[in-house]
mmCIF file of N, CA and C in Angstrom:
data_model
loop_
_atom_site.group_PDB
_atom_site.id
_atom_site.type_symbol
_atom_site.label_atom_id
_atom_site.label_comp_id
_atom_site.label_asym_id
_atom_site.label_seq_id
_atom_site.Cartn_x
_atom_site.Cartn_y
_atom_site.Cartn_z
ATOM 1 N N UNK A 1 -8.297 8.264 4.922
ATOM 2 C CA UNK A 1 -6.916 7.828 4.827
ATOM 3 C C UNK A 1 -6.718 7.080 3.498
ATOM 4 N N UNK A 2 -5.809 7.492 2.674
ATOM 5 C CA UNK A 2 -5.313 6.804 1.521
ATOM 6 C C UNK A 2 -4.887 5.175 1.474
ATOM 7 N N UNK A 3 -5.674 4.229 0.769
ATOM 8 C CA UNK A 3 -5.407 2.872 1.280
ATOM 9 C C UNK A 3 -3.913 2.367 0.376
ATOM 10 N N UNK A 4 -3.017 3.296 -0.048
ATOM 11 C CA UNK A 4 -2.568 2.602 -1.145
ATOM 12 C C UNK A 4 -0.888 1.708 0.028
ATOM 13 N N UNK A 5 -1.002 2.167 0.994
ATOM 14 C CA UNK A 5 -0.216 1.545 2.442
ATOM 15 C C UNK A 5 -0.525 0.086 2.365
ATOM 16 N N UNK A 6 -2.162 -0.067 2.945
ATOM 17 C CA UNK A 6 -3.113 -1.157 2.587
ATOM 18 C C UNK A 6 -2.835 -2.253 1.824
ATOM 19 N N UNK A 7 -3.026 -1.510 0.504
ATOM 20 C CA UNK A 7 -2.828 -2.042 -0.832
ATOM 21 C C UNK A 7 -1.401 -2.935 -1.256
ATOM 22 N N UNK A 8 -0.482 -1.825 -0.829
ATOM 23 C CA UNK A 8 0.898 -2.777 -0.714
ATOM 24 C C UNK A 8 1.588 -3.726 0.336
ATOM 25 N N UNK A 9 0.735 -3.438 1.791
ATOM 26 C CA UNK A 9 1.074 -4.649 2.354
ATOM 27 C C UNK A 9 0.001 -6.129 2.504
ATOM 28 N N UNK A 10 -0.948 -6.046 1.321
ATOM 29 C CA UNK A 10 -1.588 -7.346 1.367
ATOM 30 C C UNK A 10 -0.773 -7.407 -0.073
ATOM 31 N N UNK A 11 -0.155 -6.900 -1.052
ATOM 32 C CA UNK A 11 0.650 -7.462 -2.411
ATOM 33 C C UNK A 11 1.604 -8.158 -1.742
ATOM 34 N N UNK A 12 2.323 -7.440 -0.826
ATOM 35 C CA UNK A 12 3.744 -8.454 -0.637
ATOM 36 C C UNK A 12 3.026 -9.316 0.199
ATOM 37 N N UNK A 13 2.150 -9.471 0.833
ATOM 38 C CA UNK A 13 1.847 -10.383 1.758
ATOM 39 C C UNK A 13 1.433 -11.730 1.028
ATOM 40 N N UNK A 14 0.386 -11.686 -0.025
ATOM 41 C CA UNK A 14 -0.154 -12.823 -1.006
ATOM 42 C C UNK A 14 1.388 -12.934 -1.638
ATOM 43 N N UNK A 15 2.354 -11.979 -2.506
ATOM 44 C CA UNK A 15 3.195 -12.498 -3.295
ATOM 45 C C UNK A 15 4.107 -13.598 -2.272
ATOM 46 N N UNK A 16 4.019 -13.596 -0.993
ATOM 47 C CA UNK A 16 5.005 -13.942 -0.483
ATOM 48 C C UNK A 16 4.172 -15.231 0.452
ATOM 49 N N UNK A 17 3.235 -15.584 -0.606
ATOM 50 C CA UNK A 17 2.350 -16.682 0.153
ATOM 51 C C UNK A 17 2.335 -16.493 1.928
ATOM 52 N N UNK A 18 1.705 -15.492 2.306
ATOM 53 C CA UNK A 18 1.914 -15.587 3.976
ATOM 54 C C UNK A 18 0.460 -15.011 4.336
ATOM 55 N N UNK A 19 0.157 -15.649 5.371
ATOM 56 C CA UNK A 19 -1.287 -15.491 6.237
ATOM 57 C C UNK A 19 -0.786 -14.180 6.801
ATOM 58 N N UNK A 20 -2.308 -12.976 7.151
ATOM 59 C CA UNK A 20 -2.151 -11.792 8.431
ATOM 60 C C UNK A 20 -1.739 -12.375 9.339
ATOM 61 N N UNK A 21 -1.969 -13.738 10.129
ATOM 62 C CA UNK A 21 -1.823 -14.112 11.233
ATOM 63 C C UNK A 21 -0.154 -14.574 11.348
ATOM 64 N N UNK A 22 0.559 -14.289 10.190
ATOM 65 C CA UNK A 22 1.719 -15.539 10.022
ATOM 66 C C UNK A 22 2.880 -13.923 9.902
ATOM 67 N N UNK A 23 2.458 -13.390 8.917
ATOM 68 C CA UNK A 23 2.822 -11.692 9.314
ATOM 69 C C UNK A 23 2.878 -10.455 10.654
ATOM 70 N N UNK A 24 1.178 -11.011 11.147
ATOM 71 C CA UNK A 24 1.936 -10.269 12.467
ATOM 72 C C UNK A 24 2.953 -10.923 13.331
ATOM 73 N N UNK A 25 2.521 -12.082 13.544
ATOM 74 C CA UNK A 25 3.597 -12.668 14.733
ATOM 75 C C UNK A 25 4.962 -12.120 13.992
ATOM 76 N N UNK A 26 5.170 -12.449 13.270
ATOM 77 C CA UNK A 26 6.532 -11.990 12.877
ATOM 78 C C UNK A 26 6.737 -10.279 13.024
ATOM 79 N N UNK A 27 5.941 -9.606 13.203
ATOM 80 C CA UNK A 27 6.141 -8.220 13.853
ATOM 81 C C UNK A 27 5.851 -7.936 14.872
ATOM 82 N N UNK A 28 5.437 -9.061 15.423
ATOM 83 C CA UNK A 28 5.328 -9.050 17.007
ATOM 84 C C UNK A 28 4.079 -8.178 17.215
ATOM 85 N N UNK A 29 2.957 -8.209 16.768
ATOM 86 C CA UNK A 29 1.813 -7.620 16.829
ATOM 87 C C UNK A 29 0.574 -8.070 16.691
ATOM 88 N N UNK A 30 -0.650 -8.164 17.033
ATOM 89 C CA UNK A 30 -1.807 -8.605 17.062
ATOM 90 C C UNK A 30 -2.298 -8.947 16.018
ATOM 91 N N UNK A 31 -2.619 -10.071 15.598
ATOM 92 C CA UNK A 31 -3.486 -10.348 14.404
ATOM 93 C C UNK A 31 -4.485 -9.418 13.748
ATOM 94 N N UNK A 32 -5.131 -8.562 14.276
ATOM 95 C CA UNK A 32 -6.444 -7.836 14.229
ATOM 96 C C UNK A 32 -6.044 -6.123 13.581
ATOM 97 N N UNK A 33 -4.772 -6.170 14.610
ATOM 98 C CA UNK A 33 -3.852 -4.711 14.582
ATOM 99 C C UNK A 33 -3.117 -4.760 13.238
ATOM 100 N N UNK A 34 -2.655 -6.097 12.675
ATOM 101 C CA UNK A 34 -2.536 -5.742 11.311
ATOM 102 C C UNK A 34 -3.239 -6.166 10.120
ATOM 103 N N UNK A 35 -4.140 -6.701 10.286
ATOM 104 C CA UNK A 35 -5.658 -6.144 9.987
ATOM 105 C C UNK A 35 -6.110 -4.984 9.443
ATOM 106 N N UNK A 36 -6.003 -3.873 10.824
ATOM 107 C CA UNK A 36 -6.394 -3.134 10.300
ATOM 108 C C UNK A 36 -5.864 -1.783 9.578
ATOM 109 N N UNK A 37 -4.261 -2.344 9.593
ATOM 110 C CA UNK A 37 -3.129 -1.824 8.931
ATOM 111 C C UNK A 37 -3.293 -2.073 7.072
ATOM 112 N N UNK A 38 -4.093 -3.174 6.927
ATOM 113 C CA UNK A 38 -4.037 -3.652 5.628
ATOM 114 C C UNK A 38 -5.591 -2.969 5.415
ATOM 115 N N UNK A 39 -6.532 -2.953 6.038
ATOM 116 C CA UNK A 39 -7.491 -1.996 5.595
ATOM 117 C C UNK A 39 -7.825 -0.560 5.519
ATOM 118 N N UNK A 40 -6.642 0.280 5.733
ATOM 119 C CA UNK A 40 -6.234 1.106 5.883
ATOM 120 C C UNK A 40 -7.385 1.864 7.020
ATOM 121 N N UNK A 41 -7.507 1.123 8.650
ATOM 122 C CA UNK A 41 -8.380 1.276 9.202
ATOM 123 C C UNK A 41 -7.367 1.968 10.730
ATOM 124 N N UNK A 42 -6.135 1.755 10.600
ATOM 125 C CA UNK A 42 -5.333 2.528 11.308
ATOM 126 C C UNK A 42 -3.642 2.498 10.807
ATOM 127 N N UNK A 43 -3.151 3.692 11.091
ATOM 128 C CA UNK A 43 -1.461 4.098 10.393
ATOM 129 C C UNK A 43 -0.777 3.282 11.699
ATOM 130 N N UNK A 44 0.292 3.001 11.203
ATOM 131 C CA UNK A 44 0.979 2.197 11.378
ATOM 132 C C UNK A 44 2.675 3.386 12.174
ATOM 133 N N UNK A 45 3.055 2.989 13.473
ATOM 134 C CA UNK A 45 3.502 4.397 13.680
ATOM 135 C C UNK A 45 5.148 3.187 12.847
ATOM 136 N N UNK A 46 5.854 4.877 12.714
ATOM 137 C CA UNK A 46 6.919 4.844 11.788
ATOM 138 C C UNK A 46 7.820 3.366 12.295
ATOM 139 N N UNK A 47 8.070 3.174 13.449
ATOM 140 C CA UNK A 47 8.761 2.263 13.947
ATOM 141 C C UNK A 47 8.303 0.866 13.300
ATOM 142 N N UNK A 48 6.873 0.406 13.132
ATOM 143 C CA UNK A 48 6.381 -0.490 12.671
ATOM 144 C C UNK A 48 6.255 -0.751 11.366
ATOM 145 N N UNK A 49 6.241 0.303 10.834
ATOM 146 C CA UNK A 49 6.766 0.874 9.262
ATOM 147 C C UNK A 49 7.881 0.241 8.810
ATOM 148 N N UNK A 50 9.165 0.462 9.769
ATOM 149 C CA UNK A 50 10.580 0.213 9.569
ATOM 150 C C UNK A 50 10.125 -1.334 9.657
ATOM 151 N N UNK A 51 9.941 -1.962 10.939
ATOM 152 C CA UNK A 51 9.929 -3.686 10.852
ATOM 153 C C UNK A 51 9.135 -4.190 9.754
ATOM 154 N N UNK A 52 8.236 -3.422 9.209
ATOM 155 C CA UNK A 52 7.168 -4.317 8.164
ATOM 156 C C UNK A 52 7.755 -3.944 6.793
ATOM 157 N N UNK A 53 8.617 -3.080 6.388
ATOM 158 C CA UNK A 53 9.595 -2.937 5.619
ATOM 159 C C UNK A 53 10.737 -3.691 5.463
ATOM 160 N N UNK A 54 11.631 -4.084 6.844
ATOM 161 C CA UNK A 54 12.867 -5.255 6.984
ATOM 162 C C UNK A 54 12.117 -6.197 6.240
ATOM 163 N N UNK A 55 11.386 -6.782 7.144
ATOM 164 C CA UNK A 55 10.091 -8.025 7.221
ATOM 165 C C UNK A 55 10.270 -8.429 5.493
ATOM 166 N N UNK A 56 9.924 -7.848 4.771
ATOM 167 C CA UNK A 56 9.625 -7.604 3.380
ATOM 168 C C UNK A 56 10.836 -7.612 2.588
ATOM 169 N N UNK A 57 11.665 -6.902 2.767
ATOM 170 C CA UNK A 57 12.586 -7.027 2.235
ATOM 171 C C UNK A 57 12.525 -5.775 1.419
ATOM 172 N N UNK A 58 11.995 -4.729 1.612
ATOM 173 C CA UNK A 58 11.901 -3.537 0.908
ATOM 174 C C UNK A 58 12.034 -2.264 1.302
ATOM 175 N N UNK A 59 12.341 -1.121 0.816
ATOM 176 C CA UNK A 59 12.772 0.214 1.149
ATOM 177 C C UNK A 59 11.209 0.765 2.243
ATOM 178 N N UNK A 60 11.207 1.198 2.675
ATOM 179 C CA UNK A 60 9.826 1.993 3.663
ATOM 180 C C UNK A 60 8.912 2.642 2.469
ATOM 181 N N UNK A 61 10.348 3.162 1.122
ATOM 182 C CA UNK A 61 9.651 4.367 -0.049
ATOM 183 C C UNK A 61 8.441 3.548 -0.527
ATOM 184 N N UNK A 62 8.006 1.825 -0.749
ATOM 185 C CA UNK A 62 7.752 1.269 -1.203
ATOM 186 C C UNK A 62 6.048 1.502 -0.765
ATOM 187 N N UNK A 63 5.991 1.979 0.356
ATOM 188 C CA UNK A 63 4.670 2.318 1.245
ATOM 189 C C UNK A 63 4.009 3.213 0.920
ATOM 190 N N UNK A 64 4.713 4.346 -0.611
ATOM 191 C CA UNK A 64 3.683 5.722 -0.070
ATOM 192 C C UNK A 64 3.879 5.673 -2.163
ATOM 193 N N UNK A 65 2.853 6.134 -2.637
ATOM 194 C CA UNK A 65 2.529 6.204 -3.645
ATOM 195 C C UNK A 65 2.708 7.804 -4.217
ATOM 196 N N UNK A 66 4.553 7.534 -4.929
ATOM 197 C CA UNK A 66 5.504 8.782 -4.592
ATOM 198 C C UNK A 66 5.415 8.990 -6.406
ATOM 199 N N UNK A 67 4.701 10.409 -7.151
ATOM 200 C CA UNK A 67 4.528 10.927 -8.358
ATOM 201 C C UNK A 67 6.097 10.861 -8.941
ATOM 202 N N UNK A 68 6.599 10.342 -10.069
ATOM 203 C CA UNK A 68 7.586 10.538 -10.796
ATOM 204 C C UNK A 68 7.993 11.961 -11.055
ATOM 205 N N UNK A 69 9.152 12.612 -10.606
ATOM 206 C CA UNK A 69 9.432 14.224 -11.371
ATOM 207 C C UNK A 69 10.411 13.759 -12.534
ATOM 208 N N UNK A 70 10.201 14.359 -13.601
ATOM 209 C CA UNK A 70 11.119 14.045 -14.782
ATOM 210 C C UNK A 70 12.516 15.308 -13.967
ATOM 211 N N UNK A 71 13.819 14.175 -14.272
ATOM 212 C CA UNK A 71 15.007 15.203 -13.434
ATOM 213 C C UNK A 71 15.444 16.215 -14.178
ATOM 214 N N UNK A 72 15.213 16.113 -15.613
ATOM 215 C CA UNK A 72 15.595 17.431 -16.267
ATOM 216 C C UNK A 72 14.812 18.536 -16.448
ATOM 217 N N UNK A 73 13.608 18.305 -16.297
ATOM 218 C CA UNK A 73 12.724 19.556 -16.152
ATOM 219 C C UNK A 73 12.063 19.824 -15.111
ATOM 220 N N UNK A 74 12.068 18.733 -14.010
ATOM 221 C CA UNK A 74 11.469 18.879 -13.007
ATOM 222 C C UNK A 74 9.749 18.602 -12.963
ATOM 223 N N UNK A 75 9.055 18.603 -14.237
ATOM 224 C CA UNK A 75 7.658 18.551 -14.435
ATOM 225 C C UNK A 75 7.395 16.838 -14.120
ATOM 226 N N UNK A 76 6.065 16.912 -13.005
ATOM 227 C CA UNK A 76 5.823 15.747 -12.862
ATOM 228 C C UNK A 76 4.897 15.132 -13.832
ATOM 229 N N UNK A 77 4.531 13.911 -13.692
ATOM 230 C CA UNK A 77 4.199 13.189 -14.815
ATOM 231 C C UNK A 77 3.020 12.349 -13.682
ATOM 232 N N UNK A 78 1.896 11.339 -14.987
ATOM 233 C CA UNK A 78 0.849 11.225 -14.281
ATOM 234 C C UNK A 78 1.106 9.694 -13.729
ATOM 235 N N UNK A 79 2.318 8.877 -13.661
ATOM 236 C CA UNK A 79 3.360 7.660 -13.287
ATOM 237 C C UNK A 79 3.388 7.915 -11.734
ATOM 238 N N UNK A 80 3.358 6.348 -11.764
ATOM 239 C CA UNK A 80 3.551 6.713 -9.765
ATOM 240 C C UNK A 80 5.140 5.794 -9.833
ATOM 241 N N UNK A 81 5.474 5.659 -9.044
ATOM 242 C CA UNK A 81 6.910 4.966 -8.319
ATOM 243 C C UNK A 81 6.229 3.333 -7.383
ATOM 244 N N UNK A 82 7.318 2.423 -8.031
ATOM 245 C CA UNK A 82 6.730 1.077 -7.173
ATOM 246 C C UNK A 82 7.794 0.987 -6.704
ATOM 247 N N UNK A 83 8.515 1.589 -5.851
ATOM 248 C CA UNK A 83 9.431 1.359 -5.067
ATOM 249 C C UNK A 83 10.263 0.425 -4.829
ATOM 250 N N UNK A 84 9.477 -0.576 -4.405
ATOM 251 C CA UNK A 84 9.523 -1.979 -3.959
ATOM 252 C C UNK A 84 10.184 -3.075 -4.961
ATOM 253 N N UNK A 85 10.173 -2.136 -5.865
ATOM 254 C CA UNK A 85 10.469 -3.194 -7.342
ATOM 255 C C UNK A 85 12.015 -2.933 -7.151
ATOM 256 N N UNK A 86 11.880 -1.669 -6.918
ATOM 257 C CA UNK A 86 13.796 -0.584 -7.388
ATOM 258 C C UNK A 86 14.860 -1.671 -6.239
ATOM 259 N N UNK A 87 13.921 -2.379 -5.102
ATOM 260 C CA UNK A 87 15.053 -2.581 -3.802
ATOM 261 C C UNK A 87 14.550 -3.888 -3.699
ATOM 262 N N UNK A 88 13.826 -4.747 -4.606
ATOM 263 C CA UNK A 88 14.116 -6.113 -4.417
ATOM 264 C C UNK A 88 15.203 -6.675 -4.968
ATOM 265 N N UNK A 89 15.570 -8.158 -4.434
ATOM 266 C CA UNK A 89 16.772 -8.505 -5.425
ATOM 267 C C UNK A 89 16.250 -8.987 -6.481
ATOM 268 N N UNK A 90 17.293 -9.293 -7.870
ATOM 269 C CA UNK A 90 16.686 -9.674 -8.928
ATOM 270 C C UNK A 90 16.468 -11.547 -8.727
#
């Protein structure tokens, strides 16, 4: 399984000074269970996706490590998308 899910919910989690334990309660979920959401040791079903997205303050797109297509030619490029950046406030 691709950890880059992982990867972005321990970034917003440290940027946003907050404990796993201080994060799940607030999703109403087991300390351990998101755990192993951040070690990319189990997927997270879509519904929990959506709350850990509100939670955050960010689009869901922010979760999946989405290749740039240039719109006029359509050719992708070797740039990923940080989503998360496009739907925070300034």
């Amino acid at each position: 399984m691709d950890n880059f899910l992982g990867k972005r919910l321990k970034e917003l989690r440290t940027e946003n000074e907050l404990t796993q334990k201080q994060v799940a309660e607030a999703l109403g979920i087991n300390t351990v269970t998101y755990l192993h959401h951040e070690k990319a040791q189990r997927e997270p079903p879509l519904s929990l996706l959506a709350d850990m997205a509100k939670y955050f303050g960010v689009s869901v797109d922010c979760f999946w490590d989405l290749p740039i297509t240039d719109s006029k030619s359509g050719a992708r490029r070797g740039h990923t998308v940080r989503a998360a950046r496009l739907f925070l406030p300034p």
